[in-house]
Tab-separated table of C-alpha atoms (C1' of nucleotides) in Angstrom:
chain	number	residue	atom	x	y	z
D	1	MET	CA	-10.968	-15.122	25.956
D	2	ALA	CA	-8.856	-13.183	28.392
D	3	GLN	CA	-6.118	-13.711	25.863
D	4	SER	CA	-8.242	-12.325	23.088
D	5	ARG	CA	-9.091	-9.309	25.216
D	6	SER	CA	-5.496	-8.525	25.921
D	7	ARG	CA	-4.587	-8.897	22.253
D	8	LYS	CA	-7.104	-6.182	21.541
D	9	PHE	CA	-5.415	-3.895	24.023
D	10	ASP	CA	-2.034	-4.619	22.553
D	11	GLU	CA	-3.331	-3.745	19.132
D	12	ILE	CA	-4.888	-0.485	20.234
D	13	ALA	CA	-1.730	0.359	22.119
D	14	GLY	CA	0.247	-0.397	18.977
D	15	VAL	CA	-1.723	2.170	17.024
D	16	GLY	CA	-1.516	4.606	19.925
D	17	ARG	CA	2.214	4.203	20.066
D	18	ALA	CA	2.473	4.805	16.328
D	19	LEU	CA	0.769	8.143	16.934
D	20	GLY	CA	2.907	8.698	19.997
D	21	HIS	CA	5.638	10.745	18.385
D	22	PRO	CA	5.163	14.232	16.976
D	23	HIS	CA	7.121	13.486	13.817
D	24	ARG	CA	4.848	10.605	12.988
D	25	VAL	CA	1.759	12.682	13.620
D	26	LEU	CA	3.147	15.332	11.329
D	27	LEU	CA	4.000	12.791	8.633
D	28	LEU	CA	0.538	11.336	8.881
D	29	GLU	CA	-1.057	14.760	8.567
D	30	LEU	CA	1.064	15.404	5.499
D	31	ILE	CA	-0.038	12.115	4.001
D	32	VAL	CA	-3.650	13.090	4.615
D	33	GLN	CA	-3.054	15.982	2.201
D	34	GLY	CA	-2.198	13.404	-0.434
D	35	GLY	CA	0.148	10.505	-1.016
D	36	ARG	CA	3.771	11.504	-1.520
D	37	PRO	CA	7.220	9.954	-1.881
D	38	VAL	CA	9.466	9.547	1.139
D	39	GLU	CA	11.905	12.252	0.244
D	40	ARG	CA	9.217	14.897	-0.179
D	41	LEU	CA	7.652	13.938	3.126
D	42	ALA	CA	11.057	14.093	4.768
D	43	GLN	CA	11.593	17.576	3.359
D	44	LEU	CA	8.206	18.839	4.466
D	45	ALA	CA	8.752	17.460	7.943
D	46	SER	CA	12.387	18.631	8.081
D	47	LEU	CA	13.684	15.143	8.727
D	48	SER	CA	16.505	13.156	7.223
D	49	THR	CA	15.310	10.691	4.609
D	50	ALA	CA	16.406	7.713	6.676
D	51	ASN	CA	14.632	8.963	9.741
D	52	ALA	CA	11.440	9.742	7.852
D	53	SER	CA	11.592	6.332	6.218
D	54	GLN	CA	11.740	4.655	9.578
D	55	HIS	CA	8.885	6.641	11.024
D	56	LEU	CA	6.836	5.902	7.936
D	57	GLN	CA	7.497	2.231	8.357
D	58	GLN	CA	6.169	2.386	11.862
D	59	LEU	CA	2.998	4.019	10.625
D	60	LYS	CA	2.774	1.260	8.066
D	61	ARG	CA	3.260	-1.496	10.619
D	62	ALA	CA	0.457	0.021	12.662
D	63	GLY	CA	-1.766	-0.210	9.595
D	64	LEU	CA	-2.315	3.520	9.238
D	65	VAL	CA	-0.627	3.988	5.866
D	66	GLU	CA	0.406	1.826	2.956
D	67	SER	CA	3.260	2.170	0.502
D	68	GLN	CA	3.657	1.444	-3.137
D	69	ARG	CA	6.685	1.591	-5.367
D	70	SER	CA	6.378	3.823	-8.378
D	71	GLY	CA	9.525	3.973	-10.483
D	72	LYS	CA	12.357	4.700	-8.156
D	73	GLN	CA	10.128	6.336	-5.623
D	74	VAL	CA	7.993	4.826	-2.903
D	75	ILE	CA	4.689	6.566	-2.395
D	76	TYR	CA	3.056	6.487	1.002
D	77	ARG	CA	-0.675	7.015	1.263
D	78	LEU	CA	-3.416	6.608	3.835
D	79	LYS	CA	-4.630	3.089	4.361
D	80	ASP	CA	-8.301	3.974	4.587
D	81	GLU	CA	-10.841	6.518	5.696
D	82	THR	CA	-10.990	5.293	9.271
D	83	VAL	CA	-7.563	6.810	9.816
D	84	LEU	CA	-8.989	10.224	9.033
D	85	HIS	CA	-11.678	9.647	11.601
D	86	LEU	CA	-9.066	8.663	14.125
D	87	LEU	CA	-7.109	11.862	13.565
D	88	HIS	CA	-10.289	13.815	13.815
D	89	ALA	CA	-11.139	12.155	17.113
D	90	PHE	CA	-7.746	13.189	18.483
D	91	GLN	CA	-8.325	16.756	17.473
D	92	ASN	CA	-11.771	16.853	18.994
D	93	CYS	CA	-10.354	15.502	22.201
D	94	LEU	CA	-7.798	18.270	22.370
D	95	GLU	CA	-10.250	20.958	21.391
D	96	GLN	CA	-12.529	19.877	24.174
D	97	GLN	CA	-9.624	20.288	26.566
D	98	ARG	CA	-9.130	23.918	25.819
D	99	VAL	CA	-12.612	25.266	25.391
D	100	GLU	CA	-11.752	28.278	27.513
D	101	ILE	CA	-8.425	29.047	25.902
D	102	ASP	CA	-9.954	28.698	22.505
D	103	VAL	CA	-12.524	31.381	23.149
D	104	ASP	CA	-9.922	33.863	21.910
D	105	ARG	CA	-9.529	32.279	18.607
D	106	LYS	CA	-13.042	31.090	18.016
D	107	GLU	CA	-14.718	34.358	18.787
D	108	ARG	CA	-12.379	36.686	17.043
D	109	VAL	CA	-12.827	35.319	13.553
D	110	GLU	CA	-16.110	34.624	11.909
D	111	ILE	CA	-16.620	31.097	10.785
D	112	ILE	CA	-18.835	29.297	8.337
D	113	PHE	CA	-20.317	25.862	8.827
D	114	ARG	CA	-20.207	23.008	6.418
D	115	GLU	CA	-23.861	23.113	5.415
D	116	GLU	CA	-23.852	26.761	4.487
D	117	LEU	CA	-20.546	26.370	2.722
D	118	MET	CA	-21.870	23.519	0.581
D	119	ARG	CA	-24.854	25.623	-0.433
D	120	ARG	CA	-22.767	28.612	-1.301
D	121	ILE	CA	-20.255	26.625	-3.288
D	122	ARG	CA	-23.163	25.448	-5.435
D	123	ASN	CA	-24.511	29.044	-5.695
D	124	ARG	CA	-21.082	30.404	-6.494
D	125	SER	CA	-22.002	33.205	-4.134
D	126	ILE	CA	-18.595	33.233	-2.446
D	127	ILE	CA	-14.916	33.146	-3.274
D	128	LEU	CA	-13.412	30.002	-1.786
D	129	LEU	CA	-9.764	30.620	-0.985
D	130	ASP	CA	-7.288	27.806	-0.381
D	131	VAL	CA	-4.134	29.162	1.238
D	132	ARG	CA	-2.129	25.922	1.361
D	133	PRO	CA	1.030	25.459	-0.695
D	134	GLU	CA	0.598	24.774	-4.391
D	135	ASP	CA	1.464	21.097	-4.261
D	136	GLU	CA	-1.104	20.341	-1.601
D	137	PHE	CA	-3.704	22.244	-3.572
D	138	ALA	CA	-2.839	20.212	-6.664
D	139	GLN	CA	-3.311	16.975	-4.745
D	140	GLY	CA	-6.868	17.831	-3.859
D	141	ARG	CA	-9.063	20.749	-2.889
D	142	LEU	CA	-12.626	21.823	-2.229
D	143	PRO	CA	-14.683	22.253	-5.419
D	144	GLY	CA	-14.148	25.576	-7.109
D	145	ALA	CA	-11.456	26.792	-4.708
D	146	VAL	CA	-8.802	29.224	-5.869
D	147	ASN	CA	-5.281	28.812	-4.578
D	148	ILE	CA	-3.132	31.613	-3.221
D	149	PRO	CA	-0.504	30.192	-0.868
D	150	ILE	CA	-0.315	32.179	2.329
D	151	GLU	CA	3.162	33.608	1.621
D	152	GLN	CA	1.926	35.100	-1.622
D	153	LEU	CA	-1.358	36.402	-0.308
D	154	ALA	CA	-0.180	39.863	0.696
D	155	LYS	CA	1.132	40.509	-2.832
D	156	ARG	CA	-1.685	38.889	-4.730
D	157	ILE	CA	-4.612	39.989	-2.615
D	158	ARG	CA	-5.827	42.283	-5.395
D	159	GLU	CA	-6.749	39.221	-7.428
D	160	LEU	CA	-9.685	38.786	-5.087
D	161	PRO	CA	-12.835	40.840	-5.783
D	162	LYS	CA	-13.557	43.425	-3.119
D	163	HIS	CA	-17.257	42.968	-2.799
D	164	LYS	CA	-17.743	39.244	-2.693
D	165	GLU	CA	-17.378	37.369	0.546
D	166	VAL	CA	-14.226	35.298	0.839
D	167	ILE	CA	-14.137	31.965	2.675
D	168	ALA	CA	-10.616	30.950	3.615
D	169	TYR	CA	-9.535	27.445	4.520
D	170	CYS	CA	-6.330	25.521	5.002
D	171	ARG	CA	-5.450	21.993	6.086
D	172	GLY	CA	-7.781	21.567	8.994
D	173	SER	CA	-8.735	22.741	12.384
D	174	TYR	CA	-5.226	22.339	13.731
D	175	CYS	CA	-3.792	24.510	10.988
D	176	VAL	CA	-3.475	28.234	11.355
D	177	LEU	CA	-2.688	29.295	7.800
D	178	SER	CA	-6.235	30.432	7.188
D	179	LEU	CA	-6.177	32.544	10.351
D	180	GLU	CA	-3.236	34.442	8.912
D	181	ALA	CA	-5.216	34.869	5.730
D	182	MET	CA	-8.199	36.268	7.629
D	183	LYS	CA	-6.049	38.992	9.091
D	184	LEU	CA	-4.888	40.115	5.665
D	185	LEU	CA	-8.356	39.923	4.182
D	186	ASN	CA	-9.935	41.876	6.980
D	187	ALA	CA	-7.176	44.464	6.838
D	188	THR	CA	-8.101	45.220	3.215
D	189	GLY	CA	-11.748	45.661	4.083
D	190	ARG	CA	-12.932	42.400	2.575
D	191	ARG	CA	-15.688	40.478	4.258
D	192	SER	CA	-14.323	37.058	5.109
D	193	ARG	CA	-15.037	33.972	7.121
D	194	GLN	CA	-13.037	30.871	7.922
D	195	PHE	CA	-14.006	27.295	7.164
D	196	VAL	CA	-12.424	25.854	10.273
D	197	GLU	CA	-12.473	22.172	9.428
D	198	GLY	CA	-10.426	22.783	6.316
D	199	TYR	CA	-9.461	20.272	3.701
D	200	SER	CA	-9.110	17.369	6.073
D	201	GLY	CA	-12.473	18.021	7.723
D	202	TRP	CA	-14.080	18.171	4.299
D	203	ARG	CA	-12.563	14.839	3.354
D	204	THR	CA	-13.441	13.319	6.705
D	205	ASN	CA	-17.051	13.996	5.913
D	206	GLY	CA	-16.795	12.242	2.593
D	207	LEU	CA	-17.519	15.360	0.571
D	208	PRO	CA	-16.452	15.687	-3.061
D	209	ILE	CA	-13.077	17.147	-3.947
D	210	GLU	CA	-11.312	18.288	-7.060
D	211	ALA	CA	-7.828	17.077	-7.906
D	212	LEU	CA	-5.119	17.721	-10.509
D	213	VAL	CA	-6.373	20.335	-12.959
U	1	MET	CA	3.009	29.889	13.465
U	2	ALA	CA	5.357	27.010	12.774
U	3	GLN	CA	5.716	26.852	16.524
U	4	SER	CA	1.988	26.658	17.022
U	5	ARG	CA	1.721	23.896	14.437
U	6	SER	CA	4.337	21.799	16.100
U	7	ARG	CA	2.714	22.276	19.498
U	8	LYS	CA	-0.396	20.712	18.038
U	9	PHE	CA	1.571	17.698	16.928
U	10	ASP	CA	3.201	17.398	20.307
U	11	GLU	CA	-0.171	17.443	21.941
U	12	ILE	CA	-1.645	14.813	19.674
U	13	ALA	CA	1.452	12.707	20.146
U	14	GLY	CA	1.076	13.115	23.893
U	15	VAL	CA	-2.410	11.662	23.764
U	16	GLY	CA	-1.234	8.945	21.396
U	17	ARG	CA	1.556	8.028	23.734
U	18	ALA	CA	-0.843	7.876	26.656
U	19	LEU	CA	-2.759	5.260	24.684
U	20	GLY	CA	0.503	3.631	23.685
U	21	HIS	CA	0.678	1.047	26.419
U	22	PRO	CA	-1.728	-1.889	26.753
U	23	HIS	CA	-2.165	-1.425	30.487
U	24	ARG	CA	-3.279	2.129	30.000
U	25	VAL	CA	-5.717	1.141	27.277
U	26	LEU	CA	-7.122	-1.500	29.586
U	27	LEU	CA	-7.410	0.951	32.465
U	28	LEU	CA	-9.151	3.417	30.218
U	29	GLU	CA	-11.610	0.791	29.030
U	30	LEU	CA	-12.332	-0.095	32.629
U	31	ILE	CA	-12.943	3.534	33.439
U	32	VAL	CA	-15.367	3.744	30.519
U	33	GLN	CA	-17.484	1.170	32.357
U	34	GLY	CA	-17.705	3.618	35.228
U	35	GLY	CA	-15.490	5.636	37.534
U	36	ARG	CA	-13.667	3.572	40.136
U	37	PRO	CA	-11.007	3.933	42.836
U	38	VAL	CA	-7.385	3.149	42.070
U	39	GLU	CA	-7.188	-0.074	43.982
U	40	ARG	CA	-10.205	-1.574	42.249
U	41	LEU	CA	-8.811	-0.591	38.868
U	42	ALA	CA	-5.478	-2.089	39.791
U	43	GLN	CA	-7.167	-5.344	40.775
U	44	LEU	CA	-9.225	-5.530	37.610
U	45	ALA	CA	-6.158	-4.887	35.507
U	46	SER	CA	-3.957	-7.203	37.594
U	47	LEU	CA	-1.474	-4.467	38.362
U	48	SER	CA	0.191	-3.353	41.555
U	49	THR	CA	-1.489	-0.317	43.060
U	50	ALA	CA	1.568	1.844	42.607
U	51	ASN	CA	1.925	0.858	38.987
U	52	ALA	CA	-1.755	1.436	38.242
U	53	SER	CA	-1.571	4.784	39.988
U	54	GLN	CA	1.259	5.850	37.756
U	55	HIS	CA	-0.440	4.759	34.577
U	56	LEU	CA	-3.580	6.544	35.679
U	57	GLN	CA	-1.618	9.695	36.232
U	58	GLN	CA	-0.331	9.510	32.706
U	59	LEU	CA	-3.861	9.206	31.396
U	60	LYS	CA	-4.720	12.196	33.521
U	61	ARG	CA	-1.833	14.263	32.229
U	62	ALA	CA	-2.968	13.513	28.704
U	63	GLY	CA	-6.390	14.856	29.626
U	64	LEU	CA	-8.250	11.603	29.063
U	65	VAL	CA	-9.407	11.061	32.627
U	66	GLU	CA	-9.861	13.140	35.746
U	67	SER	CA	-9.605	12.200	39.389
U	68	GLN	CA	-11.486	13.243	42.453
U	69	ARG	CA	-10.897	12.427	46.078
U	70	SER	CA	-13.807	10.827	47.890
U	71	GLY	CA	-13.018	9.966	51.493
U	72	LYS	CA	-9.812	8.037	51.496
U	73	GLN	CA	-10.229	6.885	47.939
U	74	VAL	CA	-9.444	8.636	44.698
U	75	ILE	CA	-11.969	8.005	41.967
U	76	TYR	CA	-10.855	8.158	38.363
U	77	ARG	CA	-13.420	8.854	35.696
U	78	LEU	CA	-13.516	9.800	32.034
U	79	LYS	CA	-12.834	13.430	31.286
U	80	ASP	CA	-15.513	13.793	28.656
U	81	GLU	CA	-17.409	12.130	25.872
U	82	THR	CA	-14.791	12.846	23.239
U	83	VAL	CA	-12.593	10.229	24.849
U	84	LEU	CA	-15.219	7.618	24.082
U	85	HIS	CA	-15.230	8.741	20.488
U	86	LEU	CA	-11.495	8.444	20.393
U	87	LEU	CA	-11.575	4.883	21.668
U	88	HIS	CA	-14.263	4.097	19.186
U	89	ALA	CA	-12.176	5.498	16.358
U	90	PHE	CA	-9.310	3.225	17.376
U	91	GLN	CA	-11.566	0.225	17.307
U	92	ASN	CA	-12.978	1.103	13.921
U	93	CYS	CA	-9.496	1.467	12.592
U	94	LEU	CA	-8.546	-1.990	13.774
U	95	GLU	CA	-11.768	-3.547	12.573
U	96	GLN	CA	-11.172	-2.140	9.151
U	97	GLN	CA	-7.765	-3.806	9.162
U	98	ARG	CA	-9.150	-7.261	9.556
U	99	VAL	CA	-12.262	-7.220	7.454
U	100	GLU	CA	-11.339	-10.595	5.972
U	101	ILE	CA	-10.378	-12.245	9.224
U	102	ASP	CA	-13.512	-10.956	10.822
U	103	VAL	CA	-15.779	-12.575	8.285
U	104	ASP	CA	-15.786	-15.611	10.568
U	105	ARG	CA	-17.087	-13.803	13.504
U	106	LYS	CA	-19.362	-11.316	11.844
U	107	GLU	CA	-21.210	-13.782	9.685
U	108	ARG	CA	-21.694	-16.571	12.140
U	109	VAL	CA	-23.782	-14.689	14.666
U	110	GLU	CA	-26.847	-12.682	13.880
U	111	ILE	CA	-26.672	-9.079	14.879
U	112	ILE	CA	-29.116	-6.297	15.548
U	113	PHE	CA	-28.569	-2.667	14.683
U	114	ARG	CA	-29.020	0.259	16.958
U	115	GLU	CA	-32.182	1.611	15.343
U	116	GLU	CA	-34.083	-1.630	15.565
U	117	LEU	CA	-32.828	-2.215	19.077
U	118	MET	CA	-34.068	1.186	20.213
U	119	ARG	CA	-37.500	0.459	18.781
U	120	ARG	CA	-37.724	-2.940	20.374
U	121	ILE	CA	-36.587	-1.720	23.750
U	122	ARG	CA	-39.515	0.690	23.663
U	123	ASN	CA	-41.880	-2.094	22.504
U	124	ARG	CA	-40.549	-4.476	25.124
U	125	SER	CA	-40.668	-7.085	22.393
U	126	ILE	CA	-37.277	-8.531	23.288
U	127	ILE	CA	-35.287	-9.650	26.290
U	128	LEU	CA	-32.195	-7.490	26.565
U	129	LEU	CA	-29.419	-9.467	28.221
U	130	ASP	CA	-26.345	-7.821	29.733
U	131	VAL	CA	-23.648	-10.426	30.370
U	132	ARG	CA	-21.051	-8.165	31.999
U	133	PRO	CA	-20.060	-8.581	35.644
U	134	GLU	CA	-22.486	-7.287	38.234
U	135	ASP	CA	-20.506	-4.221	39.207
U	136	GLU	CA	-20.268	-2.976	35.658
U	137	PHE	CA	-23.985	-3.534	35.213
U	138	ALA	CA	-24.651	-1.548	38.371
U	139	GLN	CA	-22.588	1.358	37.063
U	140	GLY	CA	-24.726	1.714	33.986
U	141	ARG	CA	-26.651	-0.348	31.438
U	142	LEU	CA	-29.016	-0.146	28.517
U	143	PRO	CA	-32.616	0.628	29.546
U	144	GLY	CA	-34.521	-2.429	30.709
U	145	ALA	CA	-31.588	-4.807	30.455
U	146	VAL	CA	-31.402	-7.847	32.713
U	147	ASN	CA	-28.035	-8.896	34.052
U	148	ILE	CA	-26.706	-12.424	34.039
U	149	PRO	CA	-22.899	-12.367	34.142
U	150	ILE	CA	-21.442	-14.722	31.594
U	151	GLU	CA	-20.053	-17.165	34.175
U	152	GLN	CA	-23.510	-17.673	35.619
U	153	LEU	CA	-25.349	-17.895	32.331
U	154	ALA	CA	-25.166	-21.667	31.866
U	155	LYS	CA	-26.747	-22.215	35.284
U	156	ARG	CA	-29.298	-19.450	35.129
U	157	ILE	CA	-30.325	-19.710	31.507
U	158	ARG	CA	-33.750	-21.013	32.513
U	159	GLU	CA	-34.576	-17.574	33.869
U	160	LEU	CA	-34.914	-16.454	30.282
U	161	PRO	CA	-38.233	-17.130	28.501
U	162	LYS	CA	-37.931	-19.630	25.690
U	163	HIS	CA	-40.073	-17.931	23.109
U	164	LYS	CA	-39.017	-14.340	23.237
U	165	GLU	CA	-36.029	-13.185	21.272
U	166	VAL	CA	-32.937	-12.447	23.341
U	167	ILE	CA	-30.517	-9.644	22.467
U	168	ALA	CA	-27.160	-10.100	24.154
U	169	TYR	CA	-24.599	-7.374	24.644
U	170	CYS	CA	-21.422	-6.804	26.614
U	171	ARG	CA	-18.865	-4.016	26.844
U	172	GLY	CA	-18.451	-3.201	23.226
U	173	SER	CA	-17.310	-4.415	19.880
U	174	TYR	CA	-13.926	-5.448	21.195
U	175	CYS	CA	-15.468	-7.592	23.893
U	176	VAL	CA	-16.341	-11.215	23.318
U	177	LEU	CA	-18.504	-11.971	26.347
U	178	SER	CA	-21.701	-11.680	24.354
U	179	LEU	CA	-20.374	-14.073	21.733
U	180	GLU	CA	-19.995	-16.669	24.468
U	181	ALA	CA	-23.530	-15.933	25.516
U	182	MET	CA	-24.839	-16.425	21.976
U	183	LYS	CA	-23.417	-19.922	21.891
U	184	LEU	CA	-25.233	-20.883	25.065
U	185	LEU	CA	-28.470	-19.267	23.980
U	186	ASN	CA	-28.437	-20.911	20.586
U	187	ALA	CA	-27.585	-24.272	22.142
U	188	THR	CA	-30.810	-24.127	24.159
U	189	GLY	CA	-32.892	-23.355	21.097
U	190	ARG	CA	-33.475	-19.714	21.918
U	191	ARG	CA	-33.590	-17.177	19.138
U	192	SER	CA	-30.892	-14.621	19.827
U	193	ARG	CA	-28.982	-11.806	18.263
U	194	GLN	CA	-25.999	-9.758	19.363
U	195	PHE	CA	-25.874	-6.001	19.807
U	196	VAL	CA	-22.294	-5.657	18.670
U	197	GLU	CA	-21.553	-2.126	19.783
U	198	GLY	CA	-22.391	-2.990	23.359
U	199	TYR	CA	-22.515	-0.658	26.301
U	200	SER	CA	-19.709	1.579	25.140
U	201	GLY	CA	-21.166	1.930	21.644
U	202	TRP	CA	-24.512	2.843	23.166
U	203	ARG	CA	-22.925	5.506	25.306
U	204	THR	CA	-20.802	6.760	22.428
U	205	ASN	CA	-24.000	7.533	20.609
U	206	GLY	CA	-25.330	9.511	23.501
U	207	LEU	CA	-28.239	7.167	24.133
U	208	PRO	CA	-29.961	6.996	27.519
U	209	ILE	CA	-28.748	4.561	30.140
U	210	GLU	CA	-29.977	3.302	33.470
U	211	ALA	CA	-27.731	3.309	36.520
U	212	LEU	CA	-27.804	2.132	40.130
U	213	VAL	CA	-31.159	0.450	40.825
E	1	DT	C1'	26.712	-2.381	-17.889
E	2	DC	C1'	27.452	1.506	-14.896
E	3	DA	C1'	26.592	5.668	-12.411
E	4	DA	C1'	22.805	8.192	-10.030
E	5	DC	C1'	19.055	8.177	-7.360
E	6	DA	C1'	15.374	6.857	-3.886
E	7	DG	C1'	14.689	4.235	-0.174
E	8	DT	C1'	15.788	0.722	3.292
E	9	DC	C1'	18.585	-1.706	6.709
E	10	DA	C1'	21.834	-2.416	10.663
E	11	DA	C1'	24.616	-0.762	14.310
E	12	DT	C1'	25.397	2.870	17.680
E	13	DA	C1'	24.851	6.078	21.462
E	14	DA	C1'	21.691	9.120	23.950
E	15	DT	C1'	17.413	9.385	25.830
E	16	DT	C1'	13.200	7.933	27.645
E	17	DC	C1'	10.037	4.608	29.671
E	18	DA	C1'	8.306	0.700	32.747
E	19	DA	C1'	7.963	-1.892	36.920
E	20	DT	C1'	9.517	-2.476	41.576
E	21	DT	C1'	10.561	-1.137	46.071
E	22	DG	C1'	10.015	1.371	50.179
E	23	DA	C1'	8.989	5.796	52.128
E	24	DA	C1'	5.731	9.796	52.409
E	25	DT	C1'	1.115	11.932	52.485
E	26	DA	C1'	-3.951	12.325	53.293
E	27	DA	C1'	-8.213	11.033	55.160
E	28	DT	C1'	-10.561	7.956	58.519
E	29	DT	C1'	-11.212	5.287	62.676
E	30	DG	C1'	-10.853	4.176	67.502
N	1	DC	C1'	-3.651	11.554	68.738
N	2	DA	C1'	-2.000	7.063	67.208
N	3	DA	C1'	-3.205	3.402	64.018
N	4	DT	C1'	-5.095	2.175	59.657
N	5	DT	C1'	-6.178	2.449	54.864
N	6	DA	C1'	-5.710	4.327	50.125
N	7	DT	C1'	-2.894	6.653	47.212
N	8	DT	C1'	1.140	9.004	45.613
N	9	DC	C1'	6.096	9.988	45.362
N	10	DA	C1'	11.136	9.018	44.640
N	11	DA	C1'	14.827	6.210	43.398
N	12	DT	C1'	16.471	2.283	41.019
N	13	DT	C1'	17.056	-1.073	37.457
N	14	DG	C1'	16.512	-3.033	33.046
N	15	DA	C1'	14.225	-2.517	28.598
N	16	DA	C1'	12.636	0.147	24.611
N	17	DT	C1'	12.882	4.274	21.497
N	18	DT	C1'	15.180	7.802	18.918
N	19	DA	C1'	18.388	10.000	15.560
N	20	DT	C1'	22.497	9.287	13.165
N	21	DT	C1'	25.724	7.115	10.342
N	22	DG	C1'	27.196	4.451	6.569
N	23	DA	C1'	26.479	0.344	3.913
N	24	DC	C1'	23.115	-1.972	0.918
N	25	DT	C1'	19.056	-2.814	-2.693
N	26	DG	C1'	16.376	-1.788	-6.413
N	27	DT	C1'	15.327	1.168	-10.397
N	28	DT	C1'	16.268	4.372	-14.105
N	29	DG	C1'	18.669	6.283	-17.861
N	30	DA	C1'	23.179	7.188	-20.199
DNA sequence: TCAACAGTCAATAATTCAATTGAATAATTG
DNA sequence: CAATTATTCAATTGAATTATTGACTGTTGA
């Protein structure tokens, strides 16, 4: 019994350790956006392929991701939904820690909550703007979202109607792309709010997504 | 911006790393049962005081616990409720991983779900049995629970009425004390079920507890 | 079949971490 | 104020992790 207890602690510690290196957290967050081959993940994380491969294998050993060969590539994807919840729990923990510091950020931009957003997606009474890179958008997105990656937004902002409210989102609450977008939108006189939880928060809540085209 | 993203990953990794050693996970689980001074925690975890102190400081640095001097002792307690959620997320993750292996355990004992348990606590139509050690019971327990630590249960089982259903619980889903209890209860012909989530699951859901006497 | 490509493996050197020891600090007691 | 108790700090040792390198395995397509 004592043995079985301590095995539990070892197992939890094993998962903790897997999340105990920033590169692995980053890789995991990238995988949340959609399964991808090692080389692409390495690129996105600015790691050598070998290094990324090894980190990915650690995530796999911890049971957080799984891999599957497809042609000459190996695709890594999330093992299951509980991993999303785990990541979310980490983020909540950290957010709690900086309630005061966050006042800046939280109070300066207007935000929209999930319930209202769901209603207004159905109504089509808003423009839903996804500012993540194209490939992440292609992997999956909120229903009806339009994609203008943040680097292109300044140039392409005229594509967005001036008198409809814009809701911007990006990867999730840890991601600041949509905050950048808010600045641009507000600067052009558009009414805009941020959906803080982003793509990963949407998925975490089991809500429907669109993928491919 | 890239900088701010990577700080997020560092922070998450910092928390992950704090949970990356079995002793720290154990200490944290002990603290969930109630705040305690260093020496007691060290004892319970079978660590030297100095070693426990250092692990506790790491948990503190990661923002998972806080400490407060009280006389000549220093009491460590959980920082906030989000830490409970985090621990819970870890456990869910691991449970998911061994759905097949768990079939044994899950299907052999009868369980009761939170909603029914809440109703029947109000009704007083069950005996709610807490089999954790006395000190943990004293720190906090489900409303109306009676405490018979597992080591004493065989001797004291006659204290429990024979014709009322007994619900046994212990620390949480990772803890097997209540499974031991079920065996004893069933062996004496008592009808019994297990409340799997236990004390920590109850707290995680923000439900009311009793403390002290 | 052979070259190329995508990923993994094995060996290494640098860094970081864990547990132990004994000394230092802080609050309490006589 | 000295002695005691509870905790922390600092220094050491041995063990574990990390990133890098280059060799190695499969898979595809010429």
